[in-house]
Structures are given as C-alpha cells and as structure tokens.
CSV table of C-alpha atoms and ligand atoms in Angstrom, one decimal:
chain,number,residue,atom,x,y,z
A,1,MET,CA,101.5,108.1,101.3
A,2,ARG,CA,99.0,105.6,102.5
A,3,ASN,CA,97.4,108.2,104.9
A,4,LYS,CA,95.5,111.0,103.5
A,5,SER,CA,94.3,112.5,106.8
A,6,VAL,CA,97.0,114.3,108.8
A,7,ILE,CA,94.9,113.9,112.0
A,8,LEU,CA,94.6,110.1,111.5
A,9,GLU,CA,98.3,109.9,110.8
A,10,ALA,CA,99.1,111.9,113.9
A,11,ARG,CA,96.9,109.5,115.9
A,12,ASP,CA,98.6,106.5,114.4
A,13,ILE,CA,102.0,107.9,115.2
A,14,ARG,CA,101.0,108.6,118.8
A,15,LEU,CA,99.6,105.0,119.1
A,16,ALA,CA,102.7,103.5,117.5
A,17,ILE,CA,105.0,105.4,119.9
A,18,GLU,CA,103.0,104.1,122.9
A,19,LEU,CA,103.1,100.6,121.5
A,20,ILE,CA,106.9,100.8,120.8
A,21,GLU,CA,107.5,102.0,124.4
A,22,LEU,CA,105.5,99.0,125.7
A,23,GLY,CA,107.8,96.8,123.6
A,24,ALA,CA,105.6,96.0,120.6
A,25,ARG,CA,107.1,94.1,117.7
A,26,LEU,CA,107.0,95.5,114.1
A,27,GLN,CA,104.3,93.0,113.1
A,28,LEU,CA,101.9,94.3,115.8
A,29,LEU,CA,102.6,97.9,114.7
A,30,GLU,CA,101.9,97.1,111.1
A,31,ALA,CA,98.6,95.3,112.0
A,32,GLU,CA,97.3,98.0,114.3
A,33,THR,CA,98.3,101.2,112.5
A,34,ASN,CA,98.1,102.5,108.9
A,35,LEU,CA,101.7,103.7,108.9
A,36,SER,CA,104.1,102.4,106.3
A,37,ARG,CA,106.8,99.9,107.3
A,38,GLU,CA,109.4,102.5,106.5
A,39,ARG,CA,107.9,105.1,108.9
A,40,LEU,CA,107.4,102.4,111.6
A,41,LEU,CA,111.0,101.4,111.4
A,42,LYS,CA,112.1,105.1,111.7
A,43,LEU,CA,109.8,105.6,114.6
A,44,TYR,CA,111.0,102.4,116.3
A,45,LYS,CA,114.7,103.5,116.0
A,46,GLU,CA,113.9,106.9,117.3
A,47,VAL,CA,112.0,105.7,120.3
A,48,ARG,CA,114.2,102.7,121.3
A,49,GLY,CA,117.5,103.8,119.8
A,50,GLU,CA,117.9,100.5,118.0
A,51,SER,CA,116.3,98.5,115.1
A,52,PRO,CA,113.4,96.2,115.9
A,53,PRO,CA,114.2,92.5,116.4
A,54,LYS,CA,113.8,90.4,113.3
A,55,GLY,CA,111.9,87.2,113.0
A,56,MET,CA,108.4,85.8,113.0
A,57,LEU,CA,105.8,86.2,115.6
A,58,PRO,CA,105.0,83.0,117.6
A,59,PHE,CA,102.2,81.1,115.9
A,60,SER,CA,101.8,78.4,118.5
A,61,THR,CA,99.6,78.4,121.6
A,62,ASP,CA,102.0,76.0,123.4
A,63,TRP,CA,104.2,78.7,124.9
A,64,PHE,CA,101.2,79.9,127.0
A,65,MET,CA,100.8,76.4,128.5
A,66,THR,CA,104.3,76.2,129.9
A,67,TRP,CA,104.5,76.8,133.6
A,68,GLN,CA,105.8,80.3,134.2
A,69,PRO,CA,104.3,81.8,131.0
A,70,ASN,CA,100.9,80.3,131.9
A,71,ILE,CA,100.8,82.1,135.2
A,72,HIS,CA,101.7,85.4,133.6
A,73,ALA,CA,99.3,84.9,130.7
A,74,SER,CA,96.5,84.1,133.2
A,75,LEU,CA,97.3,87.2,135.3
A,76,PHE,CA,97.1,89.3,132.1
A,77,MET,CA,93.8,87.6,131.2
A,78,ALA,CA,92.3,88.3,134.6
A,79,TYR,CA,92.9,92.0,134.1
A,80,PHE,CA,91.8,91.8,130.5
A,81,ARG,CA,88.5,90.1,131.3
A,82,PHE,CA,87.9,92.4,134.2
A,83,MET,CA,88.3,95.5,132.1
A,84,GLN,CA,86.3,93.9,129.3
A,85,THR,CA,83.3,93.5,131.6
A,86,HIS,CA,83.6,96.7,133.6
A,87,THR,CA,84.7,99.3,131.1
A,88,GLN,CA,83.9,100.4,127.6
A,89,LEU,CA,87.4,99.6,126.4
A,90,LYS,CA,87.7,97.5,123.3
A,91,GLY,CA,90.3,96.0,121.0
A,92,LEU,CA,93.8,97.4,121.2
A,93,GLU,CA,92.9,99.9,123.9
A,94,LEU,CA,91.7,97.1,126.1
A,95,ILE,CA,94.8,95.1,125.6
A,96,ILE,CA,97.0,98.1,126.4
A,97,LYS,CA,95.1,98.9,129.6
A,98,ALA,CA,95.2,95.3,130.8
A,99,TYR,CA,98.9,95.1,129.8
A,100,ARG,CA,99.7,98.2,131.9
A,101,MET,CA,97.9,96.7,134.9
A,102,TYR,CA,99.9,93.5,134.4
A,103,LEU,CA,103.2,95.4,134.3
A,104,GLU,CA,102.3,97.3,137.4
A,105,GLN,CA,101.5,94.1,139.2
A,106,ILE,CA,104.8,92.5,138.1
A,107,LYS,CA,106.7,95.5,139.2
A,108,ARG,CA,105.0,95.6,142.6
A,109,GLY,CA,105.8,91.9,143.0
A,110,GLY,CA,109.4,92.4,142.0
A,111,MET,CA,109.1,89.8,139.2
A,112,ASP,CA,110.5,89.7,135.7
A,113,THR,CA,108.2,90.5,132.8
A,114,VAL,CA,107.6,87.2,131.2
A,115,LEU,CA,104.7,88.2,128.9
A,116,SER,CA,105.5,90.8,126.3
A,117,LEU,CA,102.9,93.1,124.8
A,118,THR,CA,103.2,91.2,121.5
A,119,ARG,CA,102.6,87.9,123.3
A,120,ALA,CA,99.6,89.4,125.1
A,121,TRP,CA,98.2,90.7,121.8
A,122,THR,CA,98.8,87.4,120.1
A,123,MET,CA,97.1,85.6,122.9
A,124,VAL,CA,94.0,87.7,122.6
A,125,ARG,CA,93.9,86.8,118.9
A,126,PHE,CA,94.2,83.1,119.9
A,127,PHE,CA,91.2,83.6,122.2
A,128,ASP,CA,89.2,85.3,119.4
A,129,ALA,CA,90.0,82.4,117.1
A,130,LYS,CA,88.8,80.0,119.8
A,131,MET,CA,92.1,78.3,120.1
A,132,LEU,CA,92.4,79.1,123.8
A,133,GLN,CA,89.9,79.2,126.7
A,134,MET,CA,89.9,79.9,130.4
A,135,ALA,CA,89.8,76.9,132.8
A,136,ASN,CA,88.9,76.9,136.4
A,137,CYS,CA,91.3,75.2,138.8
A,138,LYS,CA,89.5,72.8,141.0
A,139,GLU,CA,91.9,73.4,143.8
A,140,CYS,CA,92.2,77.2,144.1
A,141,GLY,CA,89.2,78.3,141.9
A,142,GLY,CA,91.5,80.6,139.9
A,143,GLU,CA,91.1,81.0,136.1
A,144,PHE,CA,93.9,79.9,133.9
A,145,VAL,CA,94.7,80.0,130.2
A,146,ALA,CA,94.2,76.6,128.6
A,147,HIS,CA,93.9,75.0,125.2
A,148,ALA,CA,90.4,75.3,123.7
A,149,TYR,CA,89.8,71.7,123.3
A,150,ASP,CA,91.3,70.3,126.4
A,151,PRO,CA,88.7,69.1,128.9
A,152,THR,CA,88.5,71.7,131.8
A,153,LYS,CA,86.8,69.4,134.2
A,154,GLY,CA,89.2,68.5,137.0
A,155,TYR,CA,91.7,71.1,135.8
A,156,VAL,CA,94.5,71.8,138.2
A,157,CYS,CA,96.6,74.9,137.7
A,158,GLY,CA,100.4,75.3,137.7
A,159,LEU,CA,100.3,77.0,141.1
A,160,CYS,CA,98.5,74.2,142.8
A,161,HIS,CA,100.5,71.6,141.0
A,162,MET,CA,104.0,73.0,140.8
A,163,PRO,CA,106.5,71.1,138.7
A,164,ALA,CA,109.6,70.1,140.7
A,165,ARG,CA,111.9,72.2,138.5
A,166,ALA,CA,109.9,75.3,139.3
A,167,GLY,CA,109.8,74.6,143.0
A,168,LYS,CA,112.5,77.1,144.0
A,169,THR,CA,111.9,79.9,146.5
A,170,ARG,CA,111.8,82.7,144.0
A,171,LYS,CA,109.5,80.9,141.7
A,172,ALA,CA,107.2,80.0,144.6
A,173,ALA,CA,107.2,83.7,145.7
A,174,GLU,CA,106.3,84.7,142.2
A,175,ALA,CA,103.6,82.1,142.0
A,176,ALA,CA,102.1,83.3,145.3
A,177,ALA,CA,102.2,86.9,144.2
A,178,ALA,CA,100.6,86.1,140.8
A,179,ASN,CA,97.9,84.0,142.5
A,180,ALA,CA,97.1,86.7,145.1
A,181,SER,CA,96.8,89.4,142.5
A,182,GLN,CA,94.6,87.3,140.2
A,183,ARG,CA,92.4,86.8,143.2
A,184,ASP,CA,92.4,90.5,143.8
A,185,ALA,CA,91.3,91.2,140.2
A,186,VAL,CA,88.6,88.6,140.5
A,187,ALA,CA,87.4,89.7,143.9
A,188,ALA,CA,87.2,93.3,142.7
A,189,ALA,CA,84.8,92.1,140.0
B,1,ZN,ZN1,95.0,76.2,141.3
C-alpha cells in the first residue's frame, strides 16, 4: 500500500473516477494520484468497461499547431486563462473546470471533441515549461496557442487564414462557433 490514509485514498479514488470519466489516460492518472498502477487499471476497467489504451503520451507541441486542434486548444485555453484569473482554482482542478467548459461549448456547437483531457493536461504542462505561448491574431484580435519562440508580431490565426483543405462548410461552421465562444469568454473577462 502506497497510501496510509484512508481519507486521502478515498479522495484519490474519487478524483481518478472523475478523470477516467472525462477520458484521462493512465499516465495522467498516475501523475495526478497516489494510487498504484494496479488499482488505477482496475478502476479504469470498472468505469469504462475496457482496458485503457496503450502507448505513449504525445511529447510534441506540433499537434497543437495544426489547424483544427489549434482552434480547439485555443478555445480550451480561453476558458483556462479566464478561470485562472477570476477564480481560486489551481492545478488539476483548474484544468478539469476549463475542460468541462470546453466540452459544454463543443456540445452546444454540435462539434466533435478534438481536444482530449489528456491533451489539455499535456498542453498546460507545455505552457508551464514555456514551450507554448498565446499569440494575438492581428486580424480578429483573438488569442491562439503558438510555439513559444515563434514571433507573435503579425500573427494571423487559423480562422482568419483558413487553409483550403479546411474550407468546407462544416469546418467553417465549427470555426465560427469556436471563434464566437472564445470571444464570449474574453468578453466576459
Ligand atoms: Zn484571427
């Protein structure tokens, strides 16, 4: 037993269940709770009715720069930064709250979930490690996730400069919805 306190263990189990329900990968659960891998595997199977996916977590920031993921990542960050400024929430709690807001917005807009909780969590770590930054689009004024060392002067976001392959109706609707909700989050601040 790694946990001596029953109360702490109960708290960890509750947190792990919440994270698993939100789609967390095993690595995230191991990093954020003190539960053993064995217990986490058992919990995961009980909650989701299947074994967790195998494989490494993404280590690259590049995924967040591709067109559709960037819009979703930027939407999550708008909520994350808003909650960071206007609430006492910190760390994982803050990530979970912002992620729930992101999910609600995605559902309202009838979009697919592109950003997983594990991706969002990884992205916050990339920000903490100063590998990512927010850049202001000079066209729409929105804030978007960008590489830390890229110049942000004259930055144009993926919504204002839509690649041809993304220029389909559904994508455009998705972009408009994400853009509008990011503005709402910023305007509310
Ligand atoms: Zn823009």
